[in-house]
PDB file of N, CA and C in Angstrom:
ATOM      1  N   ALA A   1     -32.193  12.569  -2.053  1.00 76.00           N
ATOM      2  CA  ALA A   1     -31.272  11.820  -2.966  1.00 76.00           C
ATOM      3  C   ALA A   1     -30.309  12.356  -3.917  1.00 76.00           C
ATOM      4  N   SER A   2     -28.862  11.466  -3.959  1.00 80.00           N
ATOM      5  CA  SER A   2     -27.963  12.172  -4.651  1.00 80.00           C
ATOM      6  C   SER A   2     -27.642  11.237  -5.826  1.00 80.00           C
ATOM      7  N   HIS A   3     -26.964  12.057  -6.797  1.00 80.00           N
ATOM      8  CA  HIS A   3     -26.930  11.086  -8.098  1.00 80.00           C
ATOM      9  C   HIS A   3     -25.091  11.258  -8.346  1.00 80.00           C
ATOM     10  N   CYS A   4     -24.714  10.594  -9.045  1.00 80.00           N
ATOM     11  CA  CYS A   4     -23.339  10.186  -9.489  1.00 80.00           C
ATOM     12  C   CYS A   4     -23.102  10.236 -10.969  1.00 80.00           C
ATOM     13  N   LEU A   5     -22.846  11.086 -11.889  1.00 81.00           N
ATOM     14  CA  LEU A   5     -22.343  10.721 -12.892  1.00 81.00           C
ATOM     15  C   LEU A   5     -21.219  10.149 -13.414  1.00 81.00           C
ATOM     16  N   LEU A   6     -20.948   9.058 -13.680  1.00 81.00           N
ATOM     17  CA  LEU A   6     -19.448   8.319 -14.187  1.00 81.00           C
ATOM     18  C   LEU A   6     -19.223   8.256 -15.723  1.00 81.00           C
ATOM     19  N   ILE A   7     -18.097   9.340 -15.745  1.00 83.00           N
ATOM     20  CA  ILE A   7     -17.941   9.626 -17.325  1.00 83.00           C
ATOM     21  C   ILE A   7     -16.462   8.995 -17.374  1.00 83.00           C
ATOM     22  N   ASN A   8     -16.038   8.340 -18.503  1.00 83.00           N
ATOM     23  CA  ASN A   8     -14.985   7.854 -18.731  1.00 83.00           C
ATOM     24  C   ASN A   8     -14.603   7.710 -20.298  1.00 83.00           C
ATOM     25  N   ASP A   9     -13.661   8.139 -20.659  1.00 85.00           N
ATOM     26  CA  ASP A   9     -13.246   8.087 -22.465  1.00 85.00           C
ATOM     27  C   ASP A   9     -12.269   7.040 -22.134  1.00 85.00           C
ATOM     28  N   SER A  10     -11.743   6.338 -21.371  1.00 86.00           N
ATOM     29  CA  SER A  10     -10.866   5.292 -21.372  1.00 86.00           C
ATOM     30  C   SER A  10     -11.378   3.889 -22.020  1.00 86.00           C
ATOM     31  N   ARG A  11     -10.496   3.231 -22.960  1.00 85.00           N
ATOM     32  CA  ARG A  11     -10.856   1.868 -23.398  1.00 85.00           C
ATOM     33  C   ARG A  11     -10.237   0.763 -22.617  1.00 85.00           C
ATOM     34  N   ALA A  12      -9.405   1.319 -21.584  1.00 85.00           N
ATOM     35  CA  ALA A  12      -8.690   0.360 -20.910  1.00 85.00           C
ATOM     36  C   ALA A  12      -9.787  -0.595 -19.873  1.00 85.00           C
ATOM     37  N   PRO A  13      -9.290  -1.923 -20.094  1.00 85.00           N
ATOM     38  CA  PRO A  13     -10.297  -2.788 -19.170  1.00 85.00           C
ATOM     39  C   PRO A  13     -10.496  -2.504 -17.880  1.00 85.00           C
ATOM     40  N   GLN A  14      -9.229  -1.909 -17.157  1.00 83.00           N
ATOM     41  CA  GLN A  14      -9.608  -1.640 -15.808  1.00 83.00           C
ATOM     42  C   GLN A  14     -10.393  -0.555 -15.597  1.00 83.00           C
ATOM     43  N   ALA A  15     -10.373   0.502 -16.460  1.00 85.00           N
ATOM     44  CA  ALA A  15     -11.202   1.516 -16.276  1.00 85.00           C
ATOM     45  C   ALA A  15     -12.756   1.098 -16.163  1.00 85.00           C
ATOM     46  N   ARG A  16     -13.086   0.045 -17.135  1.00 86.00           N
ATOM     47  CA  ARG A  16     -14.181  -0.187 -17.289  1.00 86.00           C
ATOM     48  C   ARG A  16     -14.585  -1.352 -15.903  1.00 86.00           C
ATOM     49  N   GLN A  17     -13.867  -1.943 -15.349  1.00 85.00           N
ATOM     50  CA  GLN A  17     -13.884  -2.634 -14.340  1.00 85.00           C
ATOM     51  C   GLN A  17     -14.235  -1.577 -13.178  1.00 85.00           C
ATOM     52  N   ARG A  18     -13.614  -0.573 -13.034  1.00 85.00           N
ATOM     53  CA  ARG A  18     -13.823   0.329 -12.054  1.00 85.00           C
ATOM     54  C   ARG A  18     -15.306   0.729 -12.095  1.00 85.00           C
ATOM     55  N   LEU A  19     -15.635   1.111 -13.184  1.00 88.00           N
ATOM     56  CA  LEU A  19     -16.781   2.027 -13.227  1.00 88.00           C
ATOM     57  C   LEU A  19     -18.147   0.812 -12.809  1.00 88.00           C
ATOM     58  N   GLU A  20     -17.679  -0.455 -13.338  1.00 88.00           N
ATOM     59  CA  GLU A  20     -18.641  -1.374 -12.865  1.00 88.00           C
ATOM     60  C   GLU A  20     -18.827  -1.725 -11.534  1.00 88.00           C
ATOM     61  N   LEU A  21     -17.938  -1.452 -11.154  1.00 87.00           N
ATOM     62  CA  LEU A  21     -17.836  -2.004  -9.744  1.00 87.00           C
ATOM     63  C   LEU A  21     -18.671  -0.692  -8.652  1.00 87.00           C
ATOM     64  N   LEU A  22     -18.339   0.640  -9.243  1.00 88.00           N
ATOM     65  CA  LEU A  22     -18.829   1.898  -8.557  1.00 88.00           C
ATOM     66  C   LEU A  22     -20.274   1.882  -9.195  1.00 88.00           C
ATOM     67  N   VAL A  23     -20.747   0.928 -10.001  1.00 88.00           N
ATOM     68  CA  VAL A  23     -22.240   1.155 -10.477  1.00 88.00           C
ATOM     69  C   VAL A  23     -23.152   0.164  -9.351  1.00 88.00           C
ATOM     70  N   ARG A  24     -22.076  -0.943  -9.238  1.00 89.00           N
ATOM     71  CA  ARG A  24     -22.901  -2.037  -8.347  1.00 89.00           C
ATOM     72  C   ARG A  24     -22.658  -2.072  -6.891  1.00 89.00           C
ATOM     73  N   SER A  25     -21.723  -1.282  -6.482  1.00 88.00           N
ATOM     74  CA  SER A  25     -21.644  -1.128  -5.034  1.00 88.00           C
ATOM     75  C   SER A  25     -21.477   0.228  -4.512  1.00 88.00           C
ATOM     76  N   SER A  26     -21.870   0.483  -3.312  1.00 85.00           N
ATOM     77  CA  SER A  26     -21.360   1.563  -2.416  1.00 85.00           C
ATOM     78  C   SER A  26     -20.544   1.315  -1.286  1.00 85.00           C
ATOM     79  N   ASP A  27     -20.381  -0.164  -0.982  1.00 86.00           N
ATOM     80  CA  ASP A  27     -19.355  -0.196  -0.044  1.00 86.00           C
ATOM     81  C   ASP A  27     -17.764   0.433   0.100  1.00 86.00           C
ATOM     82  N   GLY A  28     -17.578   1.569   0.672  1.00 85.00           N
ATOM     83  CA  GLY A  28     -16.055   1.926   0.461  1.00 85.00           C
ATOM     84  C   GLY A  28     -15.098   1.152   0.649  1.00 85.00           C
ATOM     85  N   PHE A  29     -15.236  -0.113   1.069  1.00 83.00           N
ATOM     86  CA  PHE A  29     -14.059  -1.016   1.587  1.00 83.00           C
ATOM     87  C   PHE A  29     -13.910  -2.090   0.392  1.00 83.00           C
ATOM     88  N   GLU A  30     -15.062  -2.451  -0.509  1.00 85.00           N
ATOM     89  CA  GLU A  30     -15.109  -3.136  -1.510  1.00 85.00           C
ATOM     90  C   GLU A  30     -14.321  -2.378  -2.595  1.00 85.00           C
ATOM     91  N   ILE A  31     -14.735  -1.342  -2.888  1.00 84.00           N
ATOM     92  CA  ILE A  31     -14.207  -0.343  -4.015  1.00 84.00           C
ATOM     93  C   ILE A  31     -12.689  -0.063  -3.638  1.00 84.00           C
ATOM     94  N   ALA A  32     -12.160   0.265  -2.229  1.00 83.00           N
ATOM     95  CA  ALA A  32     -10.769   0.454  -2.045  1.00 83.00           C
ATOM     96  C   ALA A  32     -10.208  -0.993  -2.325  1.00 83.00           C
ATOM     97  N   GLU A  33     -10.463  -1.958  -1.766  1.00 82.00           N
ATOM     98  CA  GLU A  33      -9.936  -3.532  -2.177  1.00 82.00           C
ATOM     99  C   GLU A  33      -9.796  -3.740  -3.829  1.00 82.00           C
ATOM    100  N   MET A  34     -10.834  -3.132  -4.416  1.00 82.00           N
ATOM    101  CA  MET A  34     -10.812  -3.552  -6.007  1.00 82.00           C
ATOM    102  C   MET A  34      -9.669  -2.595  -6.606  1.00 82.00           C
ATOM    103  N   ASP A  35     -10.035  -1.500  -6.183  1.00 79.00           N
ATOM    104  CA  ASP A  35      -8.817  -0.378  -6.530  1.00 79.00           C
ATOM    105  C   ASP A  35      -7.507  -0.758  -6.294  1.00 79.00           C
ATOM    106  N   LEU A  36      -7.108  -1.405  -5.219  1.00 77.00           N
ATOM    107  CA  LEU A  36      -5.903  -1.775  -4.767  1.00 77.00           C
ATOM    108  C   LEU A  36      -5.396  -3.004  -5.636  1.00 77.00           C
ATOM    109  N   ARG A  37      -6.434  -3.941  -5.610  1.00 78.00           N
ATOM    110  CA  ARG A  37      -6.188  -5.081  -6.960  1.00 78.00           C
ATOM    111  C   ARG A  37      -5.594  -4.447  -8.176  1.00 78.00           C
ATOM    112  N   LEU A  38      -6.464  -3.727  -8.588  1.00 76.00           N
ATOM    113  CA  LEU A  38      -6.187  -2.985 -10.049  1.00 76.00           C
ATOM    114  C   LEU A  38      -5.273  -2.203 -10.328  1.00 76.00           C
ATOM    115  N   ARG A  39      -4.869  -1.420  -9.151  1.00 73.00           N
ATOM    116  CA  ARG A  39      -3.694  -0.324  -9.230  1.00 73.00           C
ATOM    117  C   ARG A  39      -2.412  -0.979  -8.911  1.00 73.00           C
ATOM    118  N   GLY A  40      -2.627  -1.717  -7.422  1.00 68.00           N
ATOM    119  CA  GLY A  40      -1.319  -2.404  -7.106  1.00 68.00           C
ATOM    120  C   GLY A  40      -1.068  -1.105  -6.136  1.00 68.00           C
ATOM    121  N   PRO A  41      -0.476  -1.827  -5.017  1.00 62.00           N
ATOM    122  CA  PRO A  41       0.405  -1.216  -3.910  1.00 62.00           C
ATOM    123  C   PRO A  41       0.898  -0.097  -3.948  1.00 62.00           C
ATOM    124  N   GLY A  42       2.018  -0.185  -5.004  1.00 59.00           N
ATOM    125  CA  GLY A  42       2.893   0.960  -5.669  1.00 59.00           C
ATOM    126  C   GLY A  42       2.303   2.128  -5.854  1.00 59.00           C
ATOM    127  N   GLN A  43       1.548   2.153  -6.618  1.00 53.00           N
ATOM    128  CA  GLN A  43       0.694   3.142  -7.132  1.00 53.00           C
ATOM    129  C   GLN A  43      -0.216   4.047  -5.577  1.00 53.00           C
ATOM    130  N   VAL A  44      -0.905   2.954  -5.067  1.00 49.00           N
ATOM    131  CA  VAL A  44      -1.682   3.429  -3.871  1.00 49.00           C
ATOM    132  C   VAL A  44      -0.852   4.059  -3.073  1.00 49.00           C
ATOM    133  N   LEU A  45       0.403   3.666  -2.499  1.00 50.00           N
ATOM    134  CA  LEU A  45       1.189   4.428  -1.690  1.00 50.00           C
ATOM    135  C   LEU A  45       2.012   5.549  -2.028  1.00 50.00           C
ATOM    136  N   GLY A  46       1.728   5.741  -3.545  1.00 51.00           N
ATOM    137  CA  GLY A  46       2.278   6.787  -4.026  1.00 51.00           C
ATOM    138  C   GLY A  46       4.046   6.479  -4.356  1.00 51.00           C
ATOM    139  N   THR A  47       4.363   5.173  -4.232  1.00 50.00           N
ATOM    140  CA  THR A  47       5.932   4.922  -4.822  1.00 50.00           C
ATOM    141  C   THR A  47       6.437   4.859  -6.147  1.00 50.00           C
ATOM    142  N   ARG A  48       5.187   4.825  -7.193  1.00 51.00           N
ATOM    143  CA  ARG A  48       5.548   4.702  -8.347  1.00 51.00           C
ATOM    144  C   ARG A  48       6.074   6.566  -8.782  1.00 51.00           C
ATOM    145  N   GLN A  49       5.234   7.343  -7.967  1.00 46.00           N
ATOM    146  CA  GLN A  49       5.800   8.821  -8.465  1.00 46.00           C
ATOM    147  C   GLN A  49       6.909   8.728  -7.871  1.00 46.00           C
ATOM    148  N   SER A  50       7.259   8.487  -6.654  1.00 48.00           N
ATOM    149  CA  SER A  50       8.909   8.692  -6.290  1.00 48.00           C
ATOM    150  C   SER A  50       9.997   7.790  -6.696  1.00 48.00           C
ATOM    151  N   GLY A  51       9.416   6.823  -7.171  1.00 49.00           N
ATOM    152  CA  GLY A  51      10.682   5.964  -7.726  1.00 49.00           C
ATOM    153  C   GLY A  51      10.579   4.651  -6.859  1.00 49.00           C
ATOM    154  N   LEU A  52      10.177   4.515  -5.941  1.00 49.00           N
ATOM    155  CA  LEU A  52      10.294   3.429  -4.927  1.00 49.00           C
ATOM    156  C   LEU A  52       9.807   2.237  -5.600  1.00 49.00           C
ATOM    157  N   PRO A  53      10.057   1.051  -5.275  1.00 52.00           N
ATOM    158  CA  PRO A  53       9.617  -0.109  -5.778  1.00 52.00           C
ATOM    159  C   PRO A  53       8.509  -0.467  -5.291  1.00 52.00           C
ATOM    160  N   ASP A  54       7.595  -1.390  -5.955  1.00 52.00           N
ATOM    161  CA  ASP A  54       6.357  -1.906  -5.462  1.00 52.00           C
ATOM    162  C   ASP A  54       6.635  -2.784  -4.320  1.00 52.00           C
ATOM    163  N   LEU A  55       5.869  -2.919  -3.622  1.00 49.00           N
ATOM    164  CA  LEU A  55       5.839  -3.971  -2.366  1.00 49.00           C
ATOM    165  C   LEU A  55       5.762  -5.253  -3.148  1.00 49.00           C
ATOM    166  N   ALA A  56       7.032  -6.428  -2.983  1.00 59.00           N
ATOM    167  CA  ALA A  56       6.902  -7.291  -3.799  1.00 59.00           C
ATOM    168  C   ALA A  56       6.440  -8.816  -2.701  1.00 59.00           C
ATOM    169  N   LEU A  57       7.115  -8.692  -1.367  1.00 65.00           N
ATOM    170  CA  LEU A  57       6.955  -9.682  -0.416  1.00 65.00           C
ATOM    171  C   LEU A  57       5.607  -9.916   0.112  1.00 65.00           C
ATOM    172  N   ALA A  58       4.530  -9.342  -0.351  1.00 68.00           N
ATOM    173  CA  ALA A  58       3.521  -9.696   0.270  1.00 68.00           C
ATOM    174  C   ALA A  58       2.318  -8.782  -0.346  1.00 68.00           C
ATOM    175  N   SER A  59       1.124  -9.250  -0.416  1.00 70.00           N
ATOM    176  CA  SER A  59      -0.049  -8.847  -1.119  1.00 70.00           C
ATOM    177  C   SER A  59      -0.928  -7.872   0.001  1.00 70.00           C
ATOM    178  N   LEU A  60      -0.997  -6.691  -0.307  1.00 69.00           N
ATOM    179  CA  LEU A  60      -1.869  -5.642   0.679  1.00 69.00           C
ATOM    180  C   LEU A  60      -3.290  -6.333   0.995  1.00 69.00           C
ATOM    181  N   THR A  61      -3.796  -6.993  -0.296  1.00 70.00           N
ATOM    182  CA  THR A  61      -5.156  -7.603  -0.077  1.00 70.00           C
ATOM    183  C   THR A  61      -5.324  -9.012   0.307  1.00 70.00           C
ATOM    184  N   ASP A  62      -4.237  -9.659   0.281  1.00 76.00           N
ATOM    185  CA  ASP A  62      -4.455 -11.473   0.430  1.00 76.00           C
ATOM    186  C   ASP A  62      -3.760 -11.644   1.561  1.00 76.00           C
ATOM    187  N   ASP A  63      -2.626 -10.545   1.964  1.00 79.00           N
ATOM    188  CA  ASP A  63      -1.885 -11.033   3.244  1.00 79.00           C
ATOM    189  C   ASP A  63      -2.171 -10.031   4.278  1.00 79.00           C
ATOM    190  N   GLY A  64      -3.420  -9.584   4.238  1.00 80.00           N
ATOM    191  CA  GLY A  64      -3.831  -8.663   5.751  1.00 80.00           C
ATOM    192  C   GLY A  64      -3.479  -9.410   6.891  1.00 80.00           C
ATOM    193  N   ASP A  65      -3.734 -10.324   7.164  1.00 85.00           N
ATOM    194  CA  ASP A  65      -3.718 -10.758   8.635  1.00 85.00           C
ATOM    195  C   ASP A  65      -2.344 -10.916   8.717  1.00 85.00           C
ATOM    196  N   VAL A  66      -1.355 -11.328   7.979  1.00 85.00           N
ATOM    197  CA  VAL A  66       0.298 -11.543   8.341  1.00 85.00           C
ATOM    198  C   VAL A  66       0.656 -10.145   8.252  1.00 85.00           C
ATOM    199  N   LEU A  67       0.442  -9.233   7.665  1.00 82.00           N
ATOM    200  CA  LEU A  67       0.792  -7.985   7.452  1.00 82.00           C
ATOM    201  C   LEU A  67       0.355  -7.140   8.824  1.00 82.00           C
ATOM    202  N   ASP A  68      -0.767  -7.614   9.358  1.00 86.00           N
ATOM    203  CA  ASP A  68      -1.109  -7.076  10.485  1.00 86.00           C
ATOM    204  C   ASP A  68      -0.466  -7.522  11.799  1.00 86.00           C
ATOM    205  N   LEU A  69       0.020  -8.649  11.748  1.00 90.00           N
ATOM    206  CA  LEU A  69       0.657  -9.585  12.917  1.00 90.00           C
ATOM    207  C   LEU A  69       2.342  -8.898  12.561  1.00 90.00           C
ATOM    208  N   ALA A  70       2.605  -8.803  11.470  1.00 88.00           N
ATOM    209  CA  ALA A  70       3.868  -8.080  11.520  1.00 88.00           C
ATOM    210  C   ALA A  70       3.845  -6.618  11.771  1.00 88.00           C
ATOM    211  N   ARG A  71       3.036  -5.878  11.912  1.00 88.00           N
ATOM    212  CA  ARG A  71       2.879  -4.625  12.441  1.00 88.00           C
ATOM    213  C   ARG A  71       2.791  -4.646  13.813  1.00 88.00           C
ATOM    214  N   GLN A  72       2.157  -5.630  14.375  1.00 93.00           N
ATOM    215  CA  GLN A  72       2.116  -5.822  15.714  1.00 93.00           C
ATOM    216  C   GLN A  72       3.123  -6.184  16.371  1.00 93.00           C
ATOM    217  N   GLU A  73       4.146  -7.044  15.994  1.00 93.00           N
ATOM    218  CA  GLU A  73       5.258  -7.431  16.331  1.00 93.00           C
ATOM    219  C   GLU A  73       6.370  -6.075  16.271  1.00 93.00           C
ATOM    220  N   ALA A  74       6.470  -5.713  15.084  1.00 91.00           N
ATOM    221  CA  ALA A  74       7.357  -4.262  15.104  1.00 91.00           C
ATOM    222  C   ALA A  74       6.987  -3.323  15.760  1.00 91.00           C
ATOM    223  N   SER A  75       5.642  -3.129  16.328  1.00 92.00           N
ATOM    224  CA  SER A  75       5.298  -2.100  17.449  1.00 92.00           C
ATOM    225  C   SER A  75       5.779  -2.594  18.680  1.00 92.00           C
ATOM    226  N   ALA A  76       5.968  -3.745  19.054  1.00 94.00           N
ATOM    227  CA  ALA A  76       6.208  -4.405  20.196  1.00 94.00           C
ATOM    228  C   ALA A  76       7.808  -4.148  20.374  1.00 94.00           C
ATOM    229  N   ILE A  77       8.222  -4.689  19.350  1.00 93.00           N
ATOM    230  CA  ILE A  77       9.893  -4.498  19.428  1.00 93.00           C
ATOM    231  C   ILE A  77      10.202  -2.977  19.722  1.00 93.00           C
ATOM    232  N   LEU A  78       9.637  -2.035  19.033  1.00 92.00           N
ATOM    233  CA  LEU A  78       9.837  -0.506  19.089  1.00 92.00           C
ATOM    234  C   LEU A  78       9.393  -0.034  20.579  1.00 92.00           C
ATOM    235  N   GLU A  79       8.303  -0.594  21.010  1.00 94.00           N
ATOM    236  CA  GLU A  79       8.104  -0.199  22.273  1.00 94.00           C
ATOM    237  C   GLU A  79       8.902  -0.331  23.639  1.00 94.00           C
ATOM    238  N   GLU A  80       9.480  -2.218  23.145  1.00 95.00           N
ATOM    239  CA  GLU A  80      10.410  -2.457  24.297  1.00 95.00           C
ATOM    240  C   GLU A  80      11.935  -1.922  24.031  1.00 95.00           C
ATOM    241  N   ASP A  81      12.145  -1.599  22.692  1.00 94.00           N
ATOM    242  CA  ASP A  81      13.549  -1.413  22.634  1.00 94.00           C
ATOM    243  C   ASP A  81      13.548  -0.279  21.448  1.00 94.00           C
ATOM    244  N   PRO A  82      13.059   1.023  21.536  1.00 92.00           N
ATOM    245  CA  PRO A  82      13.120   1.900  20.609  1.00 92.00           C
ATOM    246  C   PRO A  82      14.287   2.373  20.078  1.00 92.00           C
ATOM    247  N   ASP A  83      15.410   2.286  20.515  1.00 93.00           N
ATOM    248  CA  ASP A  83      16.741   2.897  19.926  1.00 93.00           C
ATOM    249  C   ASP A  83      17.327   1.320  19.139  1.00 93.00           C
ATOM    250  N   LEU A  84      16.484   0.186  19.394  1.00 93.00           N
ATOM    251  CA  LEU A  84      16.925  -1.004  18.648  1.00 93.00           C
ATOM    252  C   LEU A  84      18.395  -1.060  18.845  1.00 93.00           C
ATOM    253  N   GLN A  85      18.876  -1.078  20.163  1.00 94.00           N
ATOM    254  CA  GLN A  85      20.157  -1.238  20.845  1.00 94.00           C
ATOM    255  C   GLN A  85      20.050  -3.290  20.719  1.00 94.00           C
ATOM    256  N   ARG A  86      18.862  -3.622  20.994  1.00 94.00           N
ATOM    257  CA  ARG A  86      19.144  -4.940  21.055  1.00 94.00           C
ATOM    258  C   ARG A  86      18.755  -5.765  19.988  1.00 94.00           C
ATOM    259  N   HIS A  87      18.569  -4.951  19.272  1.00 93.00           N
ATOM    260  CA  HIS A  87      18.036  -5.651  17.537  1.00 93.00           C
ATOM    261  C   HIS A  87      19.337  -4.703  16.702  1.00 93.00           C
ATOM    262  N   PRO A  88      20.488  -4.837  16.617  1.00 92.00           N
ATOM    263  CA  PRO A  88      21.331  -4.491  15.990  1.00 92.00           C
ATOM    264  C   PRO A  88      21.209  -4.568  13.940  1.00 92.00           C
ATOM    265  N   GLY A  89      20.900  -5.861  13.986  1.00 92.00           N
ATOM    266  CA  GLY A  89      20.359  -6.160  12.417  1.00 92.00           C
ATOM    267  C   GLY A  89      19.285  -5.444  11.879  1.00 92.00           C
ATOM    268  N   LEU A  90      18.188  -5.347  12.905  1.00 92.00           N
ATOM    269  CA  LEU A  90      17.049  -4.523  12.327  1.00 92.00           C
ATOM    270  C   LEU A  90      17.554  -3.152  12.210  1.00 92.00           C
ATOM    271  N   GLU A  91      18.215  -2.460  13.115  1.00 93.00           N
ATOM    272  CA  GLU A  91      18.548  -1.097  13.289  1.00 93.00           C
ATOM    273  C   GLU A  91      19.204  -0.889  12.064  1.00 93.00           C
ATOM    274  N   ARG A  92      20.321  -1.620  11.733  1.00 92.00           N
ATOM    275  CA  ARG A  92      21.100  -1.514  10.383  1.00 92.00           C
ATOM    276  C   ARG A  92      20.248  -1.289   9.184  1.00 92.00           C
ATOM    277  N   ALA A  93      19.634  -2.538   8.806  1.00 90.00           N
ATOM    278  CA  ALA A  93      18.335  -2.725   7.821  1.00 90.00           C
ATOM    279  C   ALA A  93      17.580  -1.562   7.579  1.00 90.00           C
ATOM    280  N   LEU A  94      17.115  -0.770   8.686  1.00 90.00           N
ATOM    281  CA  LEU A  94      16.186   0.361   8.459  1.00 90.00           C
ATOM    282  C   LEU A  94      17.127   1.510   8.072  1.00 90.00           C
ATOM    283  N   SER A  95      18.455   1.555   8.804  1.00 91.00           N
ATOM    284  CA  SER A  95      19.260   3.097   8.528  1.00 91.00           C
ATOM    285  C   SER A  95      19.682   2.829   7.144  1.00 91.00           C
ATOM    286  N   GLU A  96      19.925   1.585   6.295  1.00 91.00           N
ATOM    287  CA  GLU A  96      20.059   1.111   5.125  1.00 91.00           C
ATOM    288  C   GLU A  96      19.088   1.709   4.293  1.00 91.00           C
ATOM    289  N   GLN A  97      17.671   1.519   4.466  1.00 88.00           N
ATOM    290  CA  GLN A  97      16.887   1.817   3.912  1.00 88.00           C
ATOM    291  C   GLN A  97      16.612   3.172   3.670  1.00 88.00           C
ATOM    292  N   ARG A  98      16.590   3.873   4.911  1.00 88.00           N
ATOM    293  CA  ARG A  98      16.562   5.235   5.011  1.00 88.00           C
ATOM    294  C   ARG A  98      17.359   5.926   4.126  1.00 88.00           C
ATOM    295  N   GLN A  99      18.566   5.666   4.118  1.00 90.00           N
ATOM    296  CA  GLN A  99      19.543   6.109   3.164  1.00 90.00           C
ATOM    297  C   GLN A  99      19.388   5.859   1.875  1.00 90.00           C
ATOM    298  N   ALA A 100      19.186   4.900   1.487  1.00 87.00           N
ATOM    299  CA  ALA A 100      18.817   4.495   0.050  1.00 87.00           C
ATOM    300  C   ALA A 100      17.347   5.521  -0.341  1.00 87.00           C
ATOM    301  N   GLU A 101      16.269   5.392   0.580  1.00 85.00           N
ATOM    302  CA  GLU A 101      15.009   5.925   0.425  1.00 85.00           C
ATOM    303  C   GLU A 101      15.351   7.813  -0.138  1.00 85.00           C
ATOM    304  N   ALA A 102      16.222   8.243   1.040  1.00 86.00           N
ATOM    305  CA  ALA A 102      16.745   9.530   0.790  1.00 86.00           C
ATOM    306  C   ALA A 102      17.582   9.884  -0.514  1.00 86.00           C
ATOM    307  N   ALA A 103      18.365   8.951  -1.117  1.00 86.00           N
ATOM    308  CA  ALA A 103      19.207   9.278  -2.341  1.00 86.00           C
ATOM    309  C   ALA A 103      18.172   8.977  -3.228  1.00 86.00           C
ATOM    310  N   ARG A 104      17.479   8.359  -3.425  1.00 81.00           N
ATOM    311  CA  ARG A 104      16.375   8.132  -4.183  1.00 81.00           C
ATOM    312  C   ARG A 104      15.563   9.413  -4.495  1.00 81.00           C
ATOM    313  N   LEU A 105      15.137  10.007  -3.411  1.00 82.00           N
ATOM    314  CA  LEU A 105      14.190  11.295  -3.421  1.00 82.00           C
ATOM    315  C   LEU A 105      15.218  12.550  -3.678  1.00 82.00           C
ATOM    316  N   ASN A 106      16.751  12.560  -3.656  1.00 77.00           N
ATOM    317  CA  ASN A 106      17.454  13.638  -4.003  1.00 77.00           C
ATOM    318  C   ASN A 106      18.045  13.853  -5.135  1.00 77.00           C
TER     319      ASN A 106
END
């Protein structure tokens, strides 16, 4: 048998919610989803630390089906057109995003 001691000195409501979830569940997916809901995608993806904005167009927990479909579509586009020559608007948007991201990190 294994044991886990949960020690917390925070009075924040979110800290208590996290501890209560850990006490009642051993389902890693449920724990990860609750953590995502409590912290938000920006902190989960590390964007708060690097100054990138939070994901504002979709919820990683509520819009999983739409996000999965978007990922599949993006993969299909890149497989058929890896240099995005037939998708100049997309290529331009990605290039601008990479440049802005590089500027923020430097």
